[in-house]
């Protein structure tokens, strides 16, 4: 409605009640919305990949530094700690909804892209693997328990969730 009304004042938009529609701020906002819509429609992240990576590191690095400092402190204060193993599991860092871009999934075991016939499954610990890898693990171990390849948690096959994306 406002854009249609602005057409009536097209000859003198600078002195019209619709001059805010033509401000630099409004055009910058429109440009960002078009960029975001285009990227999402084509399966890309919502903006410039370098900017997304920079913003993600701005969120994640301080948390990672704090975690590392806590681990170092706990190793100095006690001789035996649950973090003394070589394979310390790093905690997952929540980057917020704007930084979640999982339109494709590569299984950490088989290194294959997920497909409709081989979707990712979410283990009880929160990590994901492909369904084919999960089935192969259950056949190999002859058990309904599978160990997560990322952390030491074991999950029952009946408790995994198929992820749809």
Short mmCIF file of C-alpha atoms in Angstrom, two decimals:
data_model
loop_
_atom_site.label_atom_id
_atom_site.label_comp_id
_atom_site.label_asym_id
_atom_site.label_seq_id
_atom_site.Cartn_x
_atom_site.Cartn_y
_atom_site.Cartn_z
CA UNK A 1 0.00 0.00 0.00
CA UNK A 2 2.76 2.41 0.91
CA UNK A 3 4.64 1.73 -2.31
CA UNK A 4 1.50 2.41 -4.34
CA UNK A 5 0.99 5.65 -2.43
CA UNK A 6 4.60 6.64 -3.05
CA UNK A 7 3.97 6.47 -6.80
CA UNK A 8 1.65 9.47 -6.46
CA UNK A 9 4.58 11.52 -5.14
CA UNK A 10 7.18 10.17 -7.60
CA UNK A 11 7.94 13.62 -9.02
CA UNK A 12 8.83 15.06 -5.56
CA UNK A 13 9.60 12.03 -3.38
CA UNK A 14 12.11 13.96 -1.22
CA UNK A 15 9.31 16.12 0.18
CA UNK A 16 6.67 13.38 0.40
CA UNK A 17 5.51 11.37 3.43
CA UNK A 18 7.06 8.32 1.69
CA UNK A 19 10.66 9.58 1.55
CA UNK A 20 11.74 6.90 4.08
CA UNK A 21 11.04 4.23 1.44
CA UNK A 22 13.84 5.64 -0.70
CA UNK A 23 16.48 6.09 1.99
CA UNK A 24 19.85 4.36 1.79
CA UNK A 25 18.93 2.30 4.84
CA UNK A 26 15.76 0.98 3.18
CA UNK A 27 17.62 0.02 -0.01
CA UNK A 28 20.37 -1.70 1.98
CA UNK A 29 17.69 -3.66 3.81
CA UNK A 30 16.06 -4.69 0.51
CA UNK A 31 19.46 -5.75 -0.86
CA UNK A 32 20.13 -7.95 2.19
CA UNK A 33 16.68 -9.54 1.93
CA UNK A 34 17.19 -10.33 -1.77
CA UNK A 35 20.66 -11.77 -1.08
CA UNK A 36 19.32 -13.91 1.74
CA UNK A 37 16.34 -15.14 -0.31
CA UNK A 38 18.53 -15.98 -3.30
CA UNK A 39 21.07 -17.86 -1.18
CA UNK A 40 18.43 -19.87 0.66
CA UNK A 41 16.58 -20.70 -2.58
CA UNK A 42 19.80 -22.12 -4.03
CA UNK A 43 20.83 -24.02 -0.91
CA UNK A 44 23.58 -21.64 0.18
CA UNK A 45 24.08 -20.07 3.58
CA UNK A 46 22.07 -16.90 4.16
CA UNK A 47 24.90 -14.59 3.15
CA UNK A 48 28.54 -14.27 2.26
CA UNK A 49 30.29 -17.50 3.38
CA UNK A 50 33.34 -15.61 4.64
CA UNK A 51 31.10 -13.35 6.76
CA UNK A 52 29.20 -16.37 8.11
CA UNK A 53 32.48 -18.09 9.05
CA UNK A 54 33.76 -14.93 10.74
CA UNK A 55 30.55 -14.49 12.74
CA UNK A 56 30.56 -18.17 13.75
CA UNK A 57 34.15 -17.94 14.96
CA UNK A 58 33.26 -14.78 16.89
CA UNK A 59 30.71 -16.85 18.83
CA UNK A 60 32.65 -20.13 19.09
CA UNK A 61 36.25 -19.10 19.80
CA UNK A 62 35.67 -17.41 23.19
CA UNK A 63 33.71 -20.48 24.36
CA UNK A 64 36.43 -22.80 23.08
CA UNK A 65 39.12 -20.75 24.85
CA UNK A 66 37.16 -20.89 28.12
CA UNK A 67 36.73 -24.67 27.79
CA UNK A 68 40.45 -25.14 27.10
CA UNK A 69 41.36 -23.05 30.15
CA UNK A 70 39.03 -25.12 32.35
CA UNK A 71 40.52 -28.37 31.04
CA UNK A 72 44.06 -27.17 31.70
CA UNK A 73 43.13 -26.05 35.21
CA UNK A 74 41.43 -29.37 36.02
CA UNK A 75 44.45 -31.37 34.79
CA UNK A 76 46.81 -29.39 37.02
CA UNK A 77 44.66 -29.70 40.13
CA UNK A 78 44.04 -33.46 39.98
CA UNK A 79 46.19 -36.32 38.81
CA UNK A 80 43.24 -38.41 37.65
CA UNK A 81 40.45 -36.77 35.71
CA UNK A 82 37.85 -37.89 33.20
CA UNK A 83 39.57 -35.51 30.75
CA UNK A 84 42.96 -37.22 31.00
CA UNK A 85 42.38 -39.48 28.02
CA UNK A 86 43.88 -38.78 24.61
CA UNK A 87 40.47 -38.60 22.96
CA UNK A 88 38.92 -35.73 24.89
CA UNK A 89 35.47 -35.08 23.47
CA UNK A 90 34.96 -31.40 22.73
CA UNK A 91 31.56 -30.04 23.69
CA UNK A 92 29.32 -28.91 20.88
CA UNK A 93 28.97 -25.12 20.74
CA UNK A 94 25.52 -23.74 20.00
CA UNK A 95 25.92 -20.96 17.44
CA UNK A 96 22.24 -20.00 17.42
CA UNK A 97 19.54 -20.51 14.80
CA UNK A 98 21.03 -18.03 12.31
CA UNK A 99 24.23 -20.07 12.06
CA UNK A 100 22.63 -23.47 11.43
CA UNK A 101 23.10 -24.47 7.81
CA UNK A 102 22.67 -28.21 7.39
CA UNK A 103 21.13 -28.54 3.94
CA UNK A 104 23.64 -31.32 3.22
CA UNK A 105 24.96 -33.97 5.54
CA UNK A 106 28.13 -36.01 5.15
CA UNK A 107 28.33 -39.10 7.32
CA UNK A 108 31.45 -39.01 9.56
CA UNK A 109 31.86 -42.79 9.10
CA UNK A 110 31.22 -43.48 5.41
CA UNK A 111 32.08 -39.94 4.18
CA UNK A 112 29.02 -40.12 1.86
CA UNK A 113 26.34 -37.49 1.33
CA UNK A 114 22.97 -38.29 2.84
CA UNK A 115 20.17 -39.12 0.44
CA UNK A 116 16.46 -39.86 0.70
CA UNK A 117 17.27 -43.60 0.74
CA UNK A 118 20.12 -43.14 3.24
CA UNK A 119 19.08 -40.29 5.57
CA UNK A 120 21.04 -39.19 8.62
CA UNK A 121 19.94 -40.53 11.98
CA UNK A 122 20.31 -38.63 15.25
CA UNK A 123 21.87 -40.68 18.04
CA UNK A 124 20.82 -40.21 21.66
CA UNK A 125 23.99 -38.17 22.34
CA UNK A 126 23.00 -35.60 19.68
CA UNK A 127 25.52 -36.59 16.98
CA UNK A 128 24.43 -37.90 13.59
CA UNK A 129 25.51 -40.66 11.22
CA UNK A 130 23.96 -42.14 8.08
CA UNK A 131 21.38 -44.89 8.41
CA UNK A 132 23.48 -47.28 6.30
CA UNK A 133 26.47 -46.78 8.61
CA UNK A 134 24.27 -47.40 11.63
CA UNK A 135 22.91 -50.63 10.11
CA UNK A 136 26.41 -51.78 9.18
CA UNK A 137 27.56 -51.16 12.77
CA UNK A 138 24.68 -53.19 14.19
CA UNK A 139 25.41 -56.10 11.81
CA UNK A 140 29.11 -56.04 12.69
CA UNK A 141 28.56 -55.95 16.44
CA UNK A 142 25.44 -58.16 16.33
CA UNK A 143 23.88 -55.87 18.88
CA UNK A 144 21.30 -53.08 18.95
CA UNK A 145 23.82 -50.84 20.71
CA UNK A 146 26.07 -48.63 18.61
CA UNK A 147 28.92 -46.43 19.82
CA UNK A 148 28.92 -42.86 18.57
CA UNK A 149 31.99 -42.18 16.39
CA UNK A 150 32.34 -38.70 17.90
CA UNK A 151 31.88 -39.30 21.63
CA UNK A 152 31.93 -42.31 24.01
CA UNK A 153 28.12 -42.62 24.29
CA UNK A 154 26.37 -45.80 23.18
CA UNK A 155 22.89 -45.55 21.67
CA UNK A 156 20.19 -48.15 21.24
CA UNK A 157 19.00 -48.41 17.64
CA UNK A 158 15.39 -48.15 18.80
CA UNK A 159 16.12 -44.70 20.30
CA UNK A 160 17.64 -43.04 17.21
CA UNK A 161 15.65 -40.47 15.24
CA UNK A 162 15.65 -40.21 11.46
CA UNK A 163 16.44 -36.66 10.39
CA UNK A 164 14.46 -35.11 7.57
CA UNK A 165 15.89 -32.08 5.79
#
